[in-house]
Coordinates of C-alpha atoms in Angstrom, one line a residue:
Chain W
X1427 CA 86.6 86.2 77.0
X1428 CA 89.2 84.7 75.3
X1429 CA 89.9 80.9 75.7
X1430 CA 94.0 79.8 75.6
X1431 CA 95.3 82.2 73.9
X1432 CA 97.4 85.3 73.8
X1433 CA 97.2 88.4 76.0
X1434 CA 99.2 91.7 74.6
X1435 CA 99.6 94.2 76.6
X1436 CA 100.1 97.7 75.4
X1437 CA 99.2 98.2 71.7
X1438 CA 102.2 100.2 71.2
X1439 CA 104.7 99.9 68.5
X1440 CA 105.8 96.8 69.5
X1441 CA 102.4 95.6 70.9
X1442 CA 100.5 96.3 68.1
X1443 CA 102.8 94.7 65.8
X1444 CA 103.2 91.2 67.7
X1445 CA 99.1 91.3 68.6
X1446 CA 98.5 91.7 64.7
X1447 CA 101.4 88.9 63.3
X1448 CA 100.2 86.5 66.0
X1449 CA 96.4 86.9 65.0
X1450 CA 97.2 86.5 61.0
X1451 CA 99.1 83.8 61.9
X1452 CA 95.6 81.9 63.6
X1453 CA 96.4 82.7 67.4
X1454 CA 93.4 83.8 69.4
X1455 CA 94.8 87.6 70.7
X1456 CA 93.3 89.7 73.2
X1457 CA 95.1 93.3 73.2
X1458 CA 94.8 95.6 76.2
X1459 CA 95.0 99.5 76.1
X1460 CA 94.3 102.3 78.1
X1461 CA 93.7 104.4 75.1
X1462 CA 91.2 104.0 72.5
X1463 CA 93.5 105.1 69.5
X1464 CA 96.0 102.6 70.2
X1465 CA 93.8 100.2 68.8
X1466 CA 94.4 101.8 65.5
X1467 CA 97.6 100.7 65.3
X1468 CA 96.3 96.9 64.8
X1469 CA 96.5 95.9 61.3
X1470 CA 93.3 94.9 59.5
X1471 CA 93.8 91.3 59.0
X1472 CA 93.6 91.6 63.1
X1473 CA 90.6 89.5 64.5
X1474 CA 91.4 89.7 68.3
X1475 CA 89.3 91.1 70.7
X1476 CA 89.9 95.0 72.4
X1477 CA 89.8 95.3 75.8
X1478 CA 90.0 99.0 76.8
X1479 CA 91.2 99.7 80.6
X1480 CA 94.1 100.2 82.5
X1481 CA 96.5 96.4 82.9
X1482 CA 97.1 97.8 86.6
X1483 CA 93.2 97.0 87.2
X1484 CA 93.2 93.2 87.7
X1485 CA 89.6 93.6 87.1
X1486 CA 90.4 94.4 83.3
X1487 CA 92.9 91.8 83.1
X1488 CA 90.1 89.1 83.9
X1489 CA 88.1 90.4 81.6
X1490 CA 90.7 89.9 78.8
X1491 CA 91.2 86.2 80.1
X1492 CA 94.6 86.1 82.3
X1493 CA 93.1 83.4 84.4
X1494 CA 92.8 81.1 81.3
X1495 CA 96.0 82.5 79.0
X1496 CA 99.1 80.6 78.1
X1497 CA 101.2 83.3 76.6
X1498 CA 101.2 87.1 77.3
X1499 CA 103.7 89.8 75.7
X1500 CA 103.8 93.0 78.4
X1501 CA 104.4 95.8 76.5
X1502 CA 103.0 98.8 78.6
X1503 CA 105.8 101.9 78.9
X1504 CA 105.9 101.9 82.4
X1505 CA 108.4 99.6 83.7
X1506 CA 107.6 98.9 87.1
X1507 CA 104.1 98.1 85.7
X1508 CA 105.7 95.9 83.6
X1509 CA 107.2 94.0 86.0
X1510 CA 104.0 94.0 88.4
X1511 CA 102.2 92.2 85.4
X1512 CA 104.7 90.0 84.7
X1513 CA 105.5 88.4 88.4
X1514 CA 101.7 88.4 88.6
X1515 CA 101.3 86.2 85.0
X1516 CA 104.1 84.3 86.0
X1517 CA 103.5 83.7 89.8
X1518 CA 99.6 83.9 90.6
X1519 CA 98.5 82.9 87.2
X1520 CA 101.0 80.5 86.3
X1521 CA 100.9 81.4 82.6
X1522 CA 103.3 79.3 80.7
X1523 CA 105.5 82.0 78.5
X1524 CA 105.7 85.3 79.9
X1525 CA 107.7 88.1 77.7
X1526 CA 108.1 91.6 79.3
X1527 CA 110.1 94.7 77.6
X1528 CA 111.8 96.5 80.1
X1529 CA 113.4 100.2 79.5
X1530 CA 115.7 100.0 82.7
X1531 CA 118.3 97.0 82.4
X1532 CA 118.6 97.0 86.2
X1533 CA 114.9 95.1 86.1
X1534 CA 117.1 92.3 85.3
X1535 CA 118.2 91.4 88.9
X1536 CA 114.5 91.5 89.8
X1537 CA 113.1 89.0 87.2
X1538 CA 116.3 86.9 87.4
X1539 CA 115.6 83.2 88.7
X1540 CA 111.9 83.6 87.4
X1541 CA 110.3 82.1 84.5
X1542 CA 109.6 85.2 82.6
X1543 CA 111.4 86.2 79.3
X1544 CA 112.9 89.6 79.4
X1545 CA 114.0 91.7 76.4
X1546 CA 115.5 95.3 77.1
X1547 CA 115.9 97.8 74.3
X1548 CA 118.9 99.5 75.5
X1549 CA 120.5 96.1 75.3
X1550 CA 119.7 95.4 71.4
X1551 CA 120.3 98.9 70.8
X1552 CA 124.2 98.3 72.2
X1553 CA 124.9 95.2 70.6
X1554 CA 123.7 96.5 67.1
X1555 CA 125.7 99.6 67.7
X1556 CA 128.8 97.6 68.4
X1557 CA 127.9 94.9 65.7
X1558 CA 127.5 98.1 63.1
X1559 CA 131.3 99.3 64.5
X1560 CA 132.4 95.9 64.1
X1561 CA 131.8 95.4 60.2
X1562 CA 132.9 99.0 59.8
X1563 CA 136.2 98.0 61.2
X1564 CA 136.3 95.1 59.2
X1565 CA 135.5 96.7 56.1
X1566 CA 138.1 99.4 56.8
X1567 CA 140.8 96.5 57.1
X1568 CA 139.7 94.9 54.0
X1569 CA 140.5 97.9 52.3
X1570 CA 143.7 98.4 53.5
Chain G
X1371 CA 115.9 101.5 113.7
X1372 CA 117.0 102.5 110.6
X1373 CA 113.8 103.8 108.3
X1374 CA 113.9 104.5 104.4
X1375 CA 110.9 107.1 103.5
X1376 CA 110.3 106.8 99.8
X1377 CA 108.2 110.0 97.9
X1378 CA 105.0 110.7 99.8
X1379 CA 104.0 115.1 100.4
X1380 CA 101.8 115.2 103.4
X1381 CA 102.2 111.5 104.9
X1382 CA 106.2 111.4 104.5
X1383 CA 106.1 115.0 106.4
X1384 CA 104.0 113.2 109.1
X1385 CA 106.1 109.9 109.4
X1386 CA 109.6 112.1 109.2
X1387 CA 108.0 114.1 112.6
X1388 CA 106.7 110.8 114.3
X1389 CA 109.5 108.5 113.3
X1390 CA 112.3 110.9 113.4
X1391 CA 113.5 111.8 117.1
X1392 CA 113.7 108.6 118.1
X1393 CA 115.0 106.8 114.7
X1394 CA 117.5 106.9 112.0
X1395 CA 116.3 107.8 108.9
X1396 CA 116.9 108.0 105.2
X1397 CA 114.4 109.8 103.0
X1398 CA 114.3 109.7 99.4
X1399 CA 112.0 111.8 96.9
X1400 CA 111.2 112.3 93.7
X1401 CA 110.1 115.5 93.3
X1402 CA 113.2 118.5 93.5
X1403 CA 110.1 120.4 95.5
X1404 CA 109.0 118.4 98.1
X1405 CA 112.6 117.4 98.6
X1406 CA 113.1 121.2 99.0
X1407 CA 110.1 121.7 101.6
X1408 CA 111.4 118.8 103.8
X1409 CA 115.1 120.0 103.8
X1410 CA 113.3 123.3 104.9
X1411 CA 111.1 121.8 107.5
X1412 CA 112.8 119.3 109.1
X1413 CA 116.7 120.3 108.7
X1414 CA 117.2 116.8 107.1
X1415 CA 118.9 115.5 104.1
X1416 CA 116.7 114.2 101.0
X1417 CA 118.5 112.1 98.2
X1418 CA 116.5 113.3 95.2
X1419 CA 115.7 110.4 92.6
X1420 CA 113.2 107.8 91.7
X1421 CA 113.1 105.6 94.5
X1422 CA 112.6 102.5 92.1
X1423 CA 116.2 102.9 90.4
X1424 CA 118.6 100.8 91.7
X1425 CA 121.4 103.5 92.0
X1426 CA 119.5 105.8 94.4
X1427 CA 118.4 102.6 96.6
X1428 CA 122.4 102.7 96.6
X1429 CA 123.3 106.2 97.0
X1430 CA 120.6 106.5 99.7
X1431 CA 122.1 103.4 101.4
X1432 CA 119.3 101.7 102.0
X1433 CA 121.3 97.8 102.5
X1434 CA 120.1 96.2 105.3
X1435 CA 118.1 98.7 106.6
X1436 CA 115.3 97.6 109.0
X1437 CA 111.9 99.3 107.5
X1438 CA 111.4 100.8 104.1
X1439 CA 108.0 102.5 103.3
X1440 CA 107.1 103.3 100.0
X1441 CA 104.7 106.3 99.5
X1442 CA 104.1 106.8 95.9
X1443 CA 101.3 108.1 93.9
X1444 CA 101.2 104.6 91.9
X1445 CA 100.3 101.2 93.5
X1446 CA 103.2 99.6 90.9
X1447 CA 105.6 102.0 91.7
X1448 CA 105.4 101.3 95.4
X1449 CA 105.7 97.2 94.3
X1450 CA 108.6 97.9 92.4
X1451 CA 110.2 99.6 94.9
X1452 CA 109.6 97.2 97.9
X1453 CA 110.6 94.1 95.5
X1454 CA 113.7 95.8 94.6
X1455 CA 114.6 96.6 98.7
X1456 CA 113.4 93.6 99.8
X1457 CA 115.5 91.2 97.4
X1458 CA 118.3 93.1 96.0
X1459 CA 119.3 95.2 99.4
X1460 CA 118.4 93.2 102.1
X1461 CA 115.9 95.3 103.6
X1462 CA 113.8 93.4 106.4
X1463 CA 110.8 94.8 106.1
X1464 CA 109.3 96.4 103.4
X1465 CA 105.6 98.4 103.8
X1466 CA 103.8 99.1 100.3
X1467 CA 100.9 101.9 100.4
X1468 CA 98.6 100.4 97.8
X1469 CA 95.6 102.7 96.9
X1470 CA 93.4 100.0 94.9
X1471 CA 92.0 97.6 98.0
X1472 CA 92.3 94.7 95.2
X1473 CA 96.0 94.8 95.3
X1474 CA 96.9 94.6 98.8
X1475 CA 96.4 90.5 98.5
X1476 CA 97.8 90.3 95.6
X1477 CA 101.0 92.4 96.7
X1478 CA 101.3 90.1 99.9
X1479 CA 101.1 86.9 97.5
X1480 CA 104.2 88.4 95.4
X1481 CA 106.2 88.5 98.7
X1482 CA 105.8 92.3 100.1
X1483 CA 106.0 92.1 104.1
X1484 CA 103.3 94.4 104.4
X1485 CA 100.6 96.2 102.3
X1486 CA 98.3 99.0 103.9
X1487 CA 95.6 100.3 101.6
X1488 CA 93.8 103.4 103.4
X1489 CA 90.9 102.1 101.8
X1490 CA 91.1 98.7 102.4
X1491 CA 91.7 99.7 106.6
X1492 CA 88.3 102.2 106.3
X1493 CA 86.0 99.7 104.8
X1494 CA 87.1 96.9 107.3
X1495 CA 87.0 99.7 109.9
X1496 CA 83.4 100.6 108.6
X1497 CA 82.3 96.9 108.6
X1498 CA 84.0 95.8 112.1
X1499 CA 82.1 99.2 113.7
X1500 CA 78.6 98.3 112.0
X1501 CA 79.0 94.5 113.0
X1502 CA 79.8 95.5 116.9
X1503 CA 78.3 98.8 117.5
X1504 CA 75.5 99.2 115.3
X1505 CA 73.7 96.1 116.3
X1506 CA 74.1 96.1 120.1
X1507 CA 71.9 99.0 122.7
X1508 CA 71.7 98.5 126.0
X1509 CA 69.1 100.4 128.4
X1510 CA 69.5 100.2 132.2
X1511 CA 66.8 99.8 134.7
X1512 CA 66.3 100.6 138.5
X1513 CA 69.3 103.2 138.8
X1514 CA 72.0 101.5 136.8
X1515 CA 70.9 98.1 138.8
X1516 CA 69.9 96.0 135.7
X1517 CA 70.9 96.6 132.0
X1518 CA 68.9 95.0 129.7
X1519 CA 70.8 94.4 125.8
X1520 CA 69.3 94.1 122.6
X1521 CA 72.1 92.4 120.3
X1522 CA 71.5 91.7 117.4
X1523 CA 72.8 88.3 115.8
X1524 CA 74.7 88.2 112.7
X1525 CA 75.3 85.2 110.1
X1526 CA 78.9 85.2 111.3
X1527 CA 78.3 84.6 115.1
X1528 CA 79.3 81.5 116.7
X1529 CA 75.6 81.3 118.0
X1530 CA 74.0 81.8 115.2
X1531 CA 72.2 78.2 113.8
X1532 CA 72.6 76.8 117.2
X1533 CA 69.6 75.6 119.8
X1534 CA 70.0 77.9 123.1
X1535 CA 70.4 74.7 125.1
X1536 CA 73.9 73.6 122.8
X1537 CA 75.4 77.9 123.4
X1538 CA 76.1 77.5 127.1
X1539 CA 75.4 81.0 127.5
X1540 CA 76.8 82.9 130.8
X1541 CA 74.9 82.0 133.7
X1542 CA 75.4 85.7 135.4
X1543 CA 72.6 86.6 132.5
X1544 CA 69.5 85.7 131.0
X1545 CA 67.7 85.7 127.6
X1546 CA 64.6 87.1 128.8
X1547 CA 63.6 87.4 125.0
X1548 CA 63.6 86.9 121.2
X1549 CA 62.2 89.0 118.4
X1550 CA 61.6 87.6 115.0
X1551 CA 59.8 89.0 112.7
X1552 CA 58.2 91.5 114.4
X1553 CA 56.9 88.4 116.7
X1554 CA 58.7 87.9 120.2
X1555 CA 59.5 84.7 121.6
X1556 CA 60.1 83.4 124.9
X1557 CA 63.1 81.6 124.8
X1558 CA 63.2 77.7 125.8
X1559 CA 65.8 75.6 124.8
X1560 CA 64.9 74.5 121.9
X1561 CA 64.4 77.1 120.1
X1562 CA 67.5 78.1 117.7
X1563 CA 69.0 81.4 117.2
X1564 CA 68.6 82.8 113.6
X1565 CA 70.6 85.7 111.7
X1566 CA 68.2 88.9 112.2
X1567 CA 67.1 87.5 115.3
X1568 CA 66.9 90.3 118.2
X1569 CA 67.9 89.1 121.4
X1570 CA 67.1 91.2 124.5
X1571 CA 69.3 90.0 127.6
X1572 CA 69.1 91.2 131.4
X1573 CA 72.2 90.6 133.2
X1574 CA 74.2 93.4 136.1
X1575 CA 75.8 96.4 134.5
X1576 CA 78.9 95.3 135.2
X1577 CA 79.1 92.3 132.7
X1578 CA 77.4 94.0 130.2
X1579 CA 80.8 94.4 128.1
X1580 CA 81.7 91.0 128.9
X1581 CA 78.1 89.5 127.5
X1582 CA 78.3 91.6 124.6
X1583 CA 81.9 90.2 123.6
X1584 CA 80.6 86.7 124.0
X1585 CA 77.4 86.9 121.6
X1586 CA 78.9 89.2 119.2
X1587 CA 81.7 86.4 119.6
X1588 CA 82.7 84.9 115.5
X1589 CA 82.8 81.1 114.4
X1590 CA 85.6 79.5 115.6
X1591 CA 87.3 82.3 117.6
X1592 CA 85.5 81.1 121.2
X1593 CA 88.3 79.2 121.7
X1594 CA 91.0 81.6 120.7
X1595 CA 90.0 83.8 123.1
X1596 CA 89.7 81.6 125.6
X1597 CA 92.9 80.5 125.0
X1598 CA 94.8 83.9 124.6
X1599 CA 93.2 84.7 128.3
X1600 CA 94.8 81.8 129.8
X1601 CA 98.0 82.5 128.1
X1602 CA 97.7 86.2 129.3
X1603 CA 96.5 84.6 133.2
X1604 CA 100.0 82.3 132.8
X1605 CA 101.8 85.3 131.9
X1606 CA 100.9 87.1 134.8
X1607 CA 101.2 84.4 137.5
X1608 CA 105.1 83.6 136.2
X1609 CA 105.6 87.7 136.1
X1610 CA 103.9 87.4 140.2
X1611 CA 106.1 84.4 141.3
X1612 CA 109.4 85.9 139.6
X1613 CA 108.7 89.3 141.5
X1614 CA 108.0 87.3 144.8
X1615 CA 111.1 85.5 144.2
X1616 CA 113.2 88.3 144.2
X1617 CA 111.8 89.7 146.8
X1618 CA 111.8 87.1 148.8
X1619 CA 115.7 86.8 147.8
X1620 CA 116.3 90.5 148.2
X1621 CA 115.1 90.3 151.9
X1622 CA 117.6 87.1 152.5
X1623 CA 120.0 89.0 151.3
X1624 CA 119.2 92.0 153.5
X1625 CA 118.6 89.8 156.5
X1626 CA 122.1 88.2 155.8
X1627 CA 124.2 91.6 155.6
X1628 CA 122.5 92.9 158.8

């Protein structure tokens, strides 16, 4: 379908929000969701194509171009999906950048040693919470 | 052997009876219920979790364990947990249920030991019985004297595309004859054996397995077999001359005490 472009998958949140910057911004975007709604989500300057299907169906995944990709963001919320798709992009389809979200930090050890670009939530959540305690603190000794 | 059962209902119920008298095993599930019905059944232990987290892989003890199967509802799930047992506990070999036929290559290409997709096993099954069975009758004459097969030949046959003179085809039979479209043919040398052709071969009932085995026979596999024969005649000449040996020895030895 798509020639090299982006694949999104998961038109979440987090999906739909990367699928719609990256098309504004002139990339050519192919989103994958199992749900029709999700779609909805997309902003209207979004001119990518829809695929609608499960990602765990590799037949859907052709469809939406994997074979010819060079970036895809995995954004399903099911982790050990998530990490099928990803060692499958990076290892079988060789697709250059590979960015995954996973909810469990121990998928770390799995993906470690692999090119594929991790980013866990619980993480970012942590390190803003301490960050936030931090300047707190700091304000609290400024006062003093 | 130490055996990790991961989720599964019915199926971990039937590997926990066959595997369990004569192995160790560790079972992890899920689901608080089937848990329940398997401490209840069997008298065993269940650690109750989701077999993909890291810490009940730990709990359970799975390290180094020889076998894990994974039994759960989702093909990724099942991935997830073999990759996790194979490369973060050691565990030597890993089997991954798969229910979509697609993914058992693909799983294999990630690095799981071994993928079984029920599917996958019933449609080869389905196509190995058609290929053999369906195409080969045999009819006997003269009180089980002479059996007389009709086999046909498939695309994939080592005979098919070749002259009858170039098959060196067993001399204890005979093609008698050939059917074509709806024509028959008496067979010469010359003539070449074609997909869909129907041959009809006399030979003793006694070779009739054997002749079967060698037409229905695949490209490039007449040599295999071959092969694994003589291995298998090797095999059994060295087991014969170790066995003589020690007899041979044993009765020294008894000549020598008497």
């Amino acid at each position: 379908m798509a020639g090299k472009g982006m694949i999104v998958i998961g038109c979440g949140r987090l999906g739909s929000d990367i699928a719609s910057r990256s098309s504004e911004q002139g990339k050519s975007v192919t989103v994958i969701d199992n749900f029709p709604e999700s779609f909805e989500r997309l902003s209207d300057a979004f001119s990518g194509y829809k695929v609608l299907g499960s990602a765990a169906n590799i037949k859907t995944l052709l469809d939406a171009g994997i074979d010819k990709a060079n970036e895809i963001v995995i954004t399903t919320g099911d982790d050990n999906l998530n990490l099928f798709l990803a060692f499958l992009s990076s290892e079988i389809y060789k697709i250059p950048l590979v960015y995954v979200r996973f909810d469990d930090p121990d998928k770390a050890a799995l993906v470690a040693g692999h090119d594929i670009r991790a980013i866990y939530p619980f993480e970012l959540s942590r390190n803003k919470f301490y960050e936030l305690k931090r300047e707190e603190e700091e304000d609290e000794e400024e006062v003093e | 052997m130490r055996i990790v059962i991961c989720n599964g209902t019915i199926d971990a119920n039937y590997l926990i009876e066959t595997l369990g008298e004569e192995n160790n095993l560790t079972i992890i599930n899920s689901s608080a219920e089937v848990a329940k019905e398997i401490m209840a059944r069997h008298h065993r232990s269940v650690f109750i979790g989701k077999p993909w987290r890291h810490h009940i892989l730990m709990d359970a003890g799975v390290a180094d364990a020889d076998v894990l199967i994974s039994l759960c509802e989702k093909d990724t799930d099942n991935f997830a947990v073999c990759y996790a047992a194979k490369h973060i506990f050691h565990v030597k070999n890993c089997i991954c249920m798969t229910n979509d036929p697609n993914n058992v290559e693909i799983y294999k290409k990630l690095g799981i030991d071994t993928v079984i997709c029920s599917t996958y096993v019933l449609g080869n099954s389905i196509k190995e019985a058609f290929n053999v069975e369906s195409v080969f009758r045999t009819m006997t004459l003269q009180n089980n004297k002479i059996a007389m097969i009709e086999a046909g030949i498939l695309s994939g046959y080592e005979i098919a595309h070749k002259r009858i003179m170039d098959i060196a085809f067993p001399r204890y039979a005979s093609i008698s004859c050939i059917f074509r479209d709806y024509e028959v043919i008496i067979p010469n040398g010359q003539i070449v054996l074609l997909p869909g052709d129907k041959l009809y071969v006399v030979c003793a009932p006694k070779d009739e397995k054997e002749i079967r085995e060698w037409i229905s026979c695949k490209q490039g596999e007449r040599g295999k077999t071959k092969d694994k024969i003589e291995k298998h005649i090797k095999e059994v000449k060295a087991k014969v001359s170790k066995a003589k040996e020690k007899a041979t020895s044993r009765r020294s030895k008894k000549k020598e005490e008497k």
